[in-house]
PDB file of C-alpha atoms in Angstrom:
ATOM      1  CA  MET A 169      39.153 -18.172  34.476  1.00 51.00           C
ATOM      2  CA  PRO A 170      38.024 -20.901  36.697  1.00 57.00           C
ATOM      3  CA  PRO A 171      39.118 -20.553  40.505  1.00 61.00           C
ATOM      4  CA  GLU A 172      42.382 -22.286  41.356  1.00 67.00           C
ATOM      5  CA  PRO A 173      41.636 -26.135  42.272  1.00 59.00           C
ATOM      6  CA  ARG A 174      42.817 -27.022  46.101  1.00 65.00           C
ATOM      7  CA  THR A 175      41.793 -30.848  45.632  1.00 70.00           C
ATOM      8  CA  PRO A 176      42.146 -33.685  42.875  1.00 67.00           C
ATOM      9  CA  ALA A 177      38.493 -33.462  42.359  1.00 66.00           C
ATOM     10  CA  GLN A 178      38.549 -29.743  41.893  1.00 69.00           C
ATOM     11  CA  TYR A 179      41.268 -30.224  39.344  1.00 65.00           C
ATOM     12  CA  TRP A 180      39.311 -32.304  37.356  1.00 57.00           C
ATOM     13  CA  ASP A 181      36.623 -29.971  37.299  1.00 63.00           C
ATOM     14  CA  THR A 182      38.699 -27.720  35.452  1.00 67.00           C
ATOM     15  CA  TYR A 183      40.293 -30.082  32.992  1.00 62.00           C
ATOM     16  CA  LYS A 184      39.974 -29.385  29.442  1.00 58.00           C
ATOM     17  CA  PRO A 185      37.576 -26.167  29.856  1.00 57.00           C
ATOM     18  CA  TYR A 186      35.439 -25.367  26.956  1.00 57.00           C
ATOM     19  CA  ARG A 187      36.608 -22.412  25.216  1.00 64.00           C
ATOM     20  CA  GLY A 188      34.006 -22.132  22.603  1.00 70.00           C
ATOM     21  CA  GLU A 189      30.820 -19.726  22.263  1.00 72.00           C
ATOM     22  CA  GLY A 190      27.577 -20.648  23.973  1.00 74.00           C
ATOM     23  CA  GLU A 191      27.040 -24.113  25.725  1.00 81.00           C
ATOM     24  CA  GLN A 192      29.307 -26.903  24.928  1.00 82.00           C
ATOM     25  CA  PRO A 193      27.795 -29.112  22.610  1.00 86.00           C
ATOM     26  CA  ALA A 194      27.867 -33.140  23.097  1.00 91.00           C
ATOM     27  CA  PRO A 195      30.763 -34.794  21.486  1.00 90.00           C
ATOM     28  CA  VAL A 196      30.305 -37.669  18.882  1.00 93.00           C
ATOM     29  CA  ALA A 197      30.115 -41.089  20.576  1.00 95.00           C
ATOM     30  CA  ASP A 198      29.867 -43.440  17.682  1.00 95.00           C
ATOM     31  CA  ARG A 199      33.030 -45.659  18.508  1.00 96.00           C
ATOM     32  CA  PHE A 200      34.262 -47.327  21.685  1.00 98.00           C
ATOM     33  CA  LYS A 201      37.675 -45.935  21.742  1.00 97.00           C
ATOM     34  CA  TRP A 202      40.867 -46.977  24.178  1.00 98.00           C
ATOM     35  CA  THR A 203      43.298 -44.795  22.421  1.00 97.00           C
ATOM     36  CA  GLN A 204      43.909 -41.045  22.101  1.00 94.00           C
ATOM     37  CA  TYR A 205      43.922 -41.553  18.018  1.00 96.00           C
ATOM     38  CA  PRO A 206      41.137 -41.657  15.843  1.00 93.00           C
ATOM     39  CA  GLY A 207      40.279 -45.029  14.482  1.00 93.00           C
ATOM     40  CA  HIS A 208      43.133 -46.612  16.197  1.00 95.00           C
ATOM     41  CA  GLY A 209      43.046 -49.836  18.145  1.00 96.00           C
ATOM     42  CA  PRO A 210      40.418 -52.215  19.166  1.00 98.00           C
ATOM     43  CA  GLY A 211      36.791 -51.087  20.258  1.00 98.00           C
ATOM     44  CA  ALA A 212      34.126 -52.476  22.521  1.00 98.00           C
ATOM     45  CA  GLU A 213      34.598 -56.104  21.733  1.00 98.00           C
ATOM     46  CA  VAL A 214      37.327 -55.906  24.230  1.00 98.00           C
ATOM     47  CA  LEU A 215      34.543 -56.247  26.854  1.00 98.00           C
ATOM     48  CA  GLY A 216      32.973 -59.179  25.557  1.00 98.00           C
ATOM     49  CA  ASP A 217      29.357 -59.129  25.652  1.00 98.00           C
ATOM     50  CA  PRO A 218      27.969 -57.714  28.957  1.00 98.00           C
ATOM     51  CA  ARG A 219      24.508 -56.858  30.466  1.00 98.00           C
ATOM     52  CA  ARG A 220      25.624 -54.354  32.902  1.00 98.00           C
ATOM     53  CA  ALA A 221      29.133 -52.460  32.690  1.00 98.00           C
ATOM     54  CA  LEU A 222      30.682 -49.752  35.129  1.00 98.00           C
ATOM     55  CA  ASP A 223      32.980 -46.961  33.633  1.00 98.00           C
ATOM     56  CA  LEU A 224      35.533 -45.673  36.270  1.00 98.00           C
ATOM     57  CA  GLY A 225      36.291 -42.115  35.204  1.00 96.00           C
ATOM     58  CA  PRO A 226      34.107 -41.484  32.055  1.00 96.00           C
ATOM     59  CA  ALA A 227      34.501 -37.756  32.226  1.00 92.00           C
ATOM     60  CA  GLU A 228      32.526 -36.890  28.783  1.00 94.00           C
ATOM     61  CA  GLY A 229      30.725 -40.243  28.972  1.00 97.00           C
ATOM     62  CA  ARG A 230      31.345 -41.170  25.173  1.00 97.00           C
ATOM     63  CA  GLU A 231      32.039 -44.769  26.099  1.00 98.00           C
ATOM     64  CA  ALA A 232      29.253 -45.218  28.525  1.00 98.00           C
ATOM     65  CA  VAL A 233      26.795 -43.784  25.929  1.00 98.00           C
ATOM     66  CA  PHE A 234      28.106 -45.894  23.154  1.00 98.00           C
ATOM     67  CA  LEU A 235      27.408 -49.117  25.505  1.00 98.00           C
ATOM     68  CA  ALA A 236      24.217 -47.837  26.471  1.00 98.00           C
ATOM     69  CA  ARG A 237      22.855 -47.312  22.939  1.00 98.00           C
ATOM     70  CA  ARG A 238      23.753 -50.695  22.483  1.00 98.00           C
ATOM     71  CA  GLY A 239      21.476 -52.021  25.295  1.00 98.00           C
ATOM     72  CA  VAL A 240      24.103 -52.494  28.136  1.00 98.00           C
ATOM     73  CA  ALA A 241      22.993 -51.066  31.452  1.00 98.00           C
ATOM     74  CA  THR A 242      26.047 -48.588  32.171  1.00 98.00           C
ATOM     75  CA  THR A 243      26.994 -46.609  35.346  1.00 98.00           C
ATOM     76  CA  GLY A 244      29.854 -43.902  34.764  1.00 98.00           C
ATOM     77  CA  VAL A 245      31.432 -42.990  38.357  1.00 98.00           C
ATOM     78  CA  ASP A 246      33.358 -39.776  38.291  1.00 96.00           C
ATOM     79  CA  LEU A 247      35.178 -37.774  40.926  1.00 93.00           C
ATOM     80  CA  SER A 248      34.547 -34.596  39.157  1.00 93.00           C
ATOM     81  CA  ALA A 249      31.023 -32.879  40.324  1.00 91.00           C
ATOM     82  CA  ALA A 250      31.515 -30.803  36.919  1.00 90.00           C
ATOM     83  CA  GLN A 251      32.197 -33.945  34.666  1.00 91.00           C
ATOM     84  CA  VAL A 252      29.121 -35.660  36.092  1.00 96.00           C
ATOM     85  CA  GLU A 253      26.886 -32.672  35.394  1.00 94.00           C
ATOM     86  CA  ARG A 254      27.628 -32.128  32.166  1.00 93.00           C
ATOM     87  CA  ALA A 255      27.575 -35.888  31.070  1.00 96.00           C
ATOM     88  CA  SER A 256      24.192 -36.477  32.405  1.00 97.00           C
ATOM     89  CA  ARG A 257      22.927 -32.989  30.657  1.00 96.00           C
ATOM     90  CA  TRP A 258      24.237 -34.346  27.467  1.00 96.00           C
ATOM     91  CA  TRP A 259      23.182 -37.816  27.766  1.00 97.00           C
ATOM     92  CA  LYS A 260      19.944 -37.591  29.629  1.00 97.00           C
ATOM     93  CA  ASP A 261      17.589 -38.998  27.180  1.00 97.00           C
ATOM     94  CA  THR A 262      19.868 -42.179  26.821  1.00 98.00           C
ATOM     95  CA  PRO A 263      18.031 -45.375  28.436  1.00 98.00           C
ATOM     96  CA  GLY A 264      20.125 -47.505  30.662  1.00 98.00           C
ATOM     97  CA  LEU A 265      22.783 -44.948  31.293  1.00 98.00           C
ATOM     98  CA  THR A 266      23.507 -43.455  34.684  1.00 98.00           C
ATOM     99  CA  PHE A 267      26.241 -41.011  36.073  1.00 98.00           C
ATOM    100  CA  VAL A 268      27.156 -40.976  39.583  1.00 98.00           C
ATOM    101  CA  HIS A 269      29.375 -38.484  41.369  1.00 97.00           C
ATOM    102  CA  ALA A 270      32.014 -40.406  43.680  1.00 97.00           C
ATOM    103  CA  GLU A 271      35.293 -41.706  44.245  1.00 96.00           C
ATOM    104  CA  ALA A 272      35.918 -45.157  42.659  1.00 97.00           C
ATOM    105  CA  GLY A 273      36.839 -46.745  45.770  1.00 97.00           C
ATOM    106  CA  ASP A 274      34.014 -45.272  47.882  1.00 97.00           C
ATOM    107  CA  TYR A 275      31.485 -46.502  45.053  1.00 98.00           C
ATOM    108  CA  LEU A 276      33.093 -49.806  44.795  1.00 98.00           C
ATOM    109  CA  THR A 277      32.864 -50.376  48.520  1.00 97.00           C
ATOM    110  CA  SER A 278      29.225 -49.422  48.690  1.00 97.00           C
ATOM    111  CA  SER A 279      27.727 -51.024  45.365  1.00 95.00           C
ATOM    112  CA  THR A 280      25.640 -54.051  46.045  1.00 91.00           C
ATOM    113  CA  MET A 281      25.102 -55.172  42.422  1.00 93.00           C
ATOM    114  CA  PRO A 282      27.813 -56.869  40.355  1.00 97.00           C
ATOM    115  CA  PHE A 283      28.736 -55.639  37.032  1.00 98.00           C
ATOM    116  CA  ASP A 284      29.700 -58.173  33.854  1.00 98.00           C
ATOM    117  CA  THR A 285      32.442 -55.818  32.893  1.00 98.00           C
ATOM    118  CA  VAL A 286      34.390 -52.904  34.700  1.00 98.00           C
ATOM    119  CA  TYR A 287      36.551 -50.492  32.660  1.00 98.00           C
ATOM    120  CA  SER A 288      38.376 -47.322  32.553  1.00 98.00           C
ATOM    121  CA  VAL A 289      39.729 -45.543  29.441  1.00 98.00           C
ATOM    122  CA  TRP A 290      42.300 -43.155  30.676  1.00 96.00           C
ATOM    123  CA  GLY A 291      40.185 -42.904  33.768  1.00 95.00           C
ATOM    124  CA  ALA A 292      40.158 -43.594  37.450  1.00 97.00           C
ATOM    125  CA  VAL A 293      42.372 -46.777  37.233  1.00 98.00           C
ATOM    126  CA  TRP A 294      45.309 -44.419  36.147  1.00 96.00           C
ATOM    127  CA  PHE A 295      44.934 -42.290  39.082  1.00 94.00           C
ATOM    128  CA  THR A 296      44.032 -44.568  41.882  1.00 96.00           C
ATOM    129  CA  ASP A 297      46.321 -46.990  43.820  1.00 97.00           C
ATOM    130  CA  PRO A 298      45.866 -50.448  42.269  1.00 98.00           C
ATOM    131  CA  GLU A 299      46.649 -52.098  45.590  1.00 98.00           C
ATOM    132  CA  LEU A 300      43.618 -50.551  46.924  1.00 97.00           C
ATOM    133  CA  LEU A 301      41.292 -50.652  43.628  1.00 98.00           C
ATOM    134  CA  PHE A 302      41.897 -54.056  42.320  1.00 98.00           C
ATOM    135  CA  PRO A 303      40.395 -55.863  45.041  1.00 98.00           C
ATOM    136  CA  LEU A 304      37.608 -53.726  45.048  1.00 98.00           C
ATOM    137  CA  ILE A 305      37.039 -54.412  41.041  1.00 98.00           C
ATOM    138  CA  ALA A 306      37.397 -57.824  41.741  1.00 97.00           C
ATOM    139  CA  ARG A 307      34.521 -58.076  44.511  1.00 97.00           C
ATOM    140  CA  ASN A 308      32.162 -56.284  42.123  1.00 98.00           C
ATOM    141  CA  LEU A 309      32.749 -58.387  38.899  1.00 98.00           C
ATOM    142  CA  THR A 310      30.161 -61.274  38.305  1.00 97.00           C
ATOM    143  CA  PRO A 311      32.211 -64.567  38.061  1.00 96.00           C
ATOM    144  CA  GLY A 312      34.643 -64.464  35.293  1.00 94.00           C
ATOM    145  CA  GLY A 313      33.853 -60.975  34.232  1.00 98.00           C
ATOM    146  CA  ILE A 314      35.838 -58.798  32.385  1.00 98.00           C
ATOM    147  CA  PHE A 315      38.051 -55.956  33.834  1.00 98.00           C
ATOM    148  CA  ALA A 316      39.876 -53.655  31.022  1.00 98.00           C
ATOM    149  CA  PHE A 317      41.616 -50.411  31.240  1.00 98.00           C
ATOM    150  CA  SER A 318      43.969 -47.995  28.937  1.00 98.00           C
ATOM    151  CA  GLN A 319      46.021 -45.203  29.536  1.00 98.00           C
ATOM    152  CA  ALA A 320      49.319 -43.647  28.488  1.00 96.00           C
ATOM    153  CA  GLU A 321      52.151 -45.768  27.980  1.00 96.00           C
ATOM    154  CA  PRO A 322      54.598 -45.453  30.981  1.00 95.00           C
ATOM    155  CA  SER A 323      57.708 -43.438  30.372  1.00 91.00           C
ATOM    156  CA  LEU A 324      60.932 -45.399  30.886  1.00 91.00           C
ATOM    157  CA  GLY A 325      61.965 -45.638  34.427  1.00 90.00           C
ATOM    158  CA  ALA A 326      59.181 -43.448  35.673  1.00 91.00           C
ATOM    159  CA  TYR A 327      57.123 -46.412  37.507  1.00 96.00           C
ATOM    160  CA  GLY A 328      54.771 -46.331  40.546  1.00 95.00           C
ATOM    161  CA  PRO A 329      52.720 -43.107  41.684  1.00 93.00           C
ATOM    162  CA  GLN A 330      53.974 -40.478  39.482  1.00 91.00           C
ATOM    163  CA  PRO A 331      52.921 -36.769  39.956  1.00 86.00           C
ATOM    164  CA  MET A 332      51.201 -34.998  37.074  1.00 77.00           C
ATOM    165  CA  HIS A 333      52.420 -31.658  35.788  1.00 65.00           C
ATOM    166  CA  GLY A 334      50.932 -28.799  33.936  1.00 52.00           C
ATOM    167  CA  LYS A 335      48.873 -26.027  35.074  1.00 53.00           C
ATOM    168  CA  TRP A 336      47.328 -25.654  38.410  1.00 45.00           C
ATOM    169  CA  LEU A 337      50.156 -28.287  39.432  1.00 48.00           C
ATOM    170  CA  GLU A 338      53.466 -26.176  39.246  1.00 44.00           C
ATOM    171  CA  GLY A 339      54.454 -22.964  40.300  1.00 45.00           C
ATOM    172  CA  ARG A 340      51.711 -22.158  42.815  1.00 47.00           C
ATOM    173  CA  GLU A 341      51.632 -21.057  46.335  1.00 50.00           C
ATOM    174  CA  SER A 342      49.610 -23.895  47.608  1.00 55.00           C
ATOM    175  CA  GLU A 343      50.945 -27.394  46.629  1.00 60.00           C
ATOM    176  CA  LEU A 344      48.486 -29.758  44.970  1.00 71.00           C
ATOM    177  CA  THR A 345      49.479 -33.296  43.877  1.00 75.00           C
ATOM    178  CA  VAL A 346      47.633 -35.548  41.360  1.00 81.00           C
ATOM    179  CA  LEU A 347      49.220 -38.898  41.147  1.00 90.00           C
ATOM    180  CA  ARG A 348      48.801 -41.352  38.421  1.00 93.00           C
ATOM    181  CA  TRP A 349      50.074 -44.927  38.630  1.00 97.00           C
ATOM    182  CA  GLN A 350      52.294 -46.065  35.809  1.00 97.00           C
ATOM    183  CA  TYR A 351      53.880 -49.446  35.316  1.00 97.00           C
ATOM    184  CA  THR A 352      55.334 -51.827  32.555  1.00 97.00           C
ATOM    185  CA  PRO A 353      52.849 -54.475  31.293  1.00 98.00           C
ATOM    186  CA  GLN A 354      54.457 -57.254  33.019  1.00 98.00           C
ATOM    187  CA  THR A 355      53.997 -55.408  36.520  1.00 98.00           C
ATOM    188  CA  TRP A 356      50.451 -54.866  35.698  1.00 98.00           C
ATOM    189  CA  ALA A 357      50.091 -58.560  35.133  1.00 98.00           C
ATOM    190  CA  ASP A 358      51.836 -59.227  38.107  1.00 98.00           C
ATOM    191  CA  LEU A 359      49.515 -56.971  40.057  1.00 98.00           C
ATOM    192  CA  LEU A 360      46.296 -58.431  38.694  1.00 98.00           C
ATOM    193  CA  LYS A 361      47.185 -61.824  38.989  1.00 98.00           C
ATOM    194  CA  ARG A 362      48.182 -61.202  42.963  1.00 97.00           C
ATOM    195  CA  HIS A 363      44.479 -60.184  42.987  1.00 97.00           C
ATOM    196  CA  GLY A 364      42.813 -62.950  41.758  1.00 97.00           C
ATOM    197  CA  PHE A 365      42.341 -62.138  38.047  1.00 98.00           C
ATOM    198  CA  THR A 366      42.985 -64.590  35.113  1.00 97.00           C
ATOM    199  CA  ASP A 367      43.595 -64.535  31.260  1.00 98.00           C
ATOM    200  CA  ILE A 368      45.518 -61.385  31.675  1.00 98.00           C
ATOM    201  CA  ASP A 369      46.783 -59.574  28.545  1.00 98.00           C
ATOM    202  CA  ALA A 370      48.533 -56.388  29.027  1.00 98.00           C
ATOM    203  CA  ARG A 371      50.429 -54.743  26.229  1.00 98.00           C
ATOM    204  CA  ILE A 372      51.543 -51.435  24.675  1.00 97.00           C
ATOM    205  CA  LEU A 373      49.504 -50.542  21.333  1.00 97.00           C
ATOM    206  CA  PRO A 374      51.850 -48.250  19.288  1.00 96.00           C
ATOM    207  CA  ALA A 375      50.882 -45.059  17.821  1.00 96.00           C
ATOM    208  CA  PRO A 376      49.615 -44.988  14.043  1.00 94.00           C
ATOM    209  CA  GLY A 377      52.685 -45.550  12.127  1.00 89.00           C
ATOM    210  CA  GLY A 378      54.942 -46.019  15.050  1.00 84.00           C
ATOM    211  CA  GLU A 379      55.056 -42.241  15.889  1.00 85.00           C
ATOM    212  CA  GLY A 380      53.837 -40.515  19.338  1.00 91.00           C
ATOM    213  CA  LEU A 381      52.688 -41.763  22.465  1.00 95.00           C
ATOM    214  CA  GLY A 382      51.656 -45.348  22.700  1.00 97.00           C
ATOM    215  CA  THR A 383      48.853 -46.737  24.579  1.00 98.00           C
ATOM    216  CA  LEU A 384      48.702 -49.016  27.432  1.00 98.00           C
ATOM    217  CA  LEU A 385      46.145 -51.664  27.043  1.00 98.00           C
ATOM    218  CA  VAL A 386      44.933 -54.148  30.028  1.00 98.00           C
ATOM    219  CA  ARG A 387      42.341 -56.648  29.775  1.00 98.00           C
ATOM    220  CA  ALA A 388      41.675 -59.618  32.518  1.00 98.00           C
ATOM    221  CA  HIS A 389      38.750 -61.827  33.709  1.00 98.00           C
ATOM    222  CA  GLY A 390      37.876 -61.667  37.361  1.00 97.00           C
ATOM    223  CA  PRO A 391      37.711 -64.573  39.803  1.00 93.00           C
ATOM    224  CA  ALA A 392      35.476 -67.416  38.944  1.00 86.00           C
ATOM    225  CA  ARG A 393      34.020 -67.492  42.150  1.00 72.00           C
ATOM    226  CA  PRO A 394      32.807 -64.074  43.940  1.00 55.00           C
ATOM    227  CA  GLY A 395      34.963 -63.055  46.619  1.00 50.00           C
ATOM    228  CA  ARG A 396      37.628 -65.898  46.187  1.00 37.00           C
ATOM    229  CA  HIS A 397      41.104 -66.048  44.815  1.00 33.00           C
ATOM    230  CA  GLN A 398      41.650 -69.136  42.787  1.00 34.00           C
ATOM    231  CA  ALA A 399      44.967 -70.572  43.310  1.00 33.00           C
ATOM    232  CA  GLU A 400      47.238 -70.028  40.197  1.00 32.00           C
ATOM    233  CA  VAL A 401      49.334 -73.294  39.920  1.00 30.00           C
ATOM    234  CA  GLY A 402      51.829 -73.833  37.290  1.00 29.00           C
ATOM    235  CA  THR A 403      51.552 -70.651  35.613  1.00 32.00           C
ATOM    236  CA  GLY A 404      54.389 -68.780  33.684  1.00 33.00           C
ATOM    237  CA  LEU A 405      54.444 -65.129  31.790  1.00 35.00           C
ATOM    238  CA  ILE A 406      55.088 -65.453  28.256  1.00 30.00           C
ATOM    239  CA  ARG A 407      56.810 -62.204  27.151  1.00 34.00           C
ATOM    240  CA  GLY A 408      56.688 -60.266  24.051  1.00 36.00           C
ATOM    241  CA  PRO A 409      58.579 -57.395  22.916  1.00 33.00           C
ATOM    242  CA  ARG A 410      55.665 -55.099  23.466  1.00 40.00           C
ATOM    243  CA  GLY A 411      53.364 -56.761  26.152  1.00 45.00           C
ATOM    244  CA  ILE A 412      52.883 -59.977  28.092  1.00 39.00           C
ATOM    245  CA  THR A 413      49.882 -62.765  28.315  1.00 41.00           C
ATOM    246  CA  GLU A 414      49.660 -65.073  31.011  1.00 38.00           C
ATOM    247  CA  ARG A 415      49.857 -68.596  30.100  1.00 36.00           C
ATOM    248  CA  GLU A 416      49.539 -72.091  31.582  1.00 32.00           C
ATOM    249  CA  VAL A 417      52.961 -73.808  31.354  1.00 26.00           C
ATOM    250  CA  ASP A 418      53.100 -77.920  31.631  1.00 30.00           C
ATOM    251  CA  ALA A 419      55.843 -78.193  34.160  1.00 31.00           C
ATOM    252  CA  ASP A 420      56.987 -81.740  32.594  1.00 30.00           C
ATOM    253  CA  MET A 421      56.627 -81.300  28.899  1.00 27.00           C
ATOM    254  CA  GLY A 422      57.150 -77.308  28.460  1.00 30.00           C
ATOM    255  CA  ARG A 423      53.954 -77.197  26.407  1.00 28.00           C
ATOM    256  CA  ARG A 424      52.072 -73.728  26.766  1.00 27.00           C
ATOM    257  CA  VAL A 425      48.541 -73.649  26.611  1.00 28.00           C
ATOM    258  CA  SER A 426      46.455 -70.557  26.415  1.00 30.00           C
ATOM    259  CA  ARG A 427      44.501 -69.893  29.599  1.00 31.00           C
TER     260      ARG A 427
END
């Protein structure tokens, strides 16, 4: 049994331990998956056609290796040293793929090369304060680059930073708290807009057949000019039953135009 984790980084070192015999085999990386359901939901097309990509919290690295095999120079940044060591070992022969052990905010603060896309699949965006993370992501995107992330749909009324539950996090002598940030699609859209993102699409993807936990999927474009938040004039939010998409609204005519 692994030692009891005492920090969030150590918690992720012990997450989903391998229980089979011998060395853990590398997972299949034949599809870019935003949801937890096989063959469900969109794929890498959400990210456009990037040349350089940053994966925040790649864990096993499946999405990162999928992109790298298609010629995208991809960097995966993970808080867990164990996850980074494992992914680096599995995918060491994949050209254009790098894994870095770092906290997402620290990496983005020190990074000097912009990315065409920054994404997170049930990863670091879920577990980092967006008020701290989103400005850093905006600064690290090429002008108009794409930021996208997915995570579990929020529980009704459980919004803001919420403590995780489960093994190592409850019923222990020394307290360990791992937070994850949960909001409605509308609130995520508002947060992104406040930090200069545009063309925001935030929605819930229902589980297959409508049964089970859905997936929050958010996509936005970064500021058109690096380091500057463009003014948003005459905009409104068009709400759907399960999501929200930013639209430009003509103040006089009430005419909706896709942004």
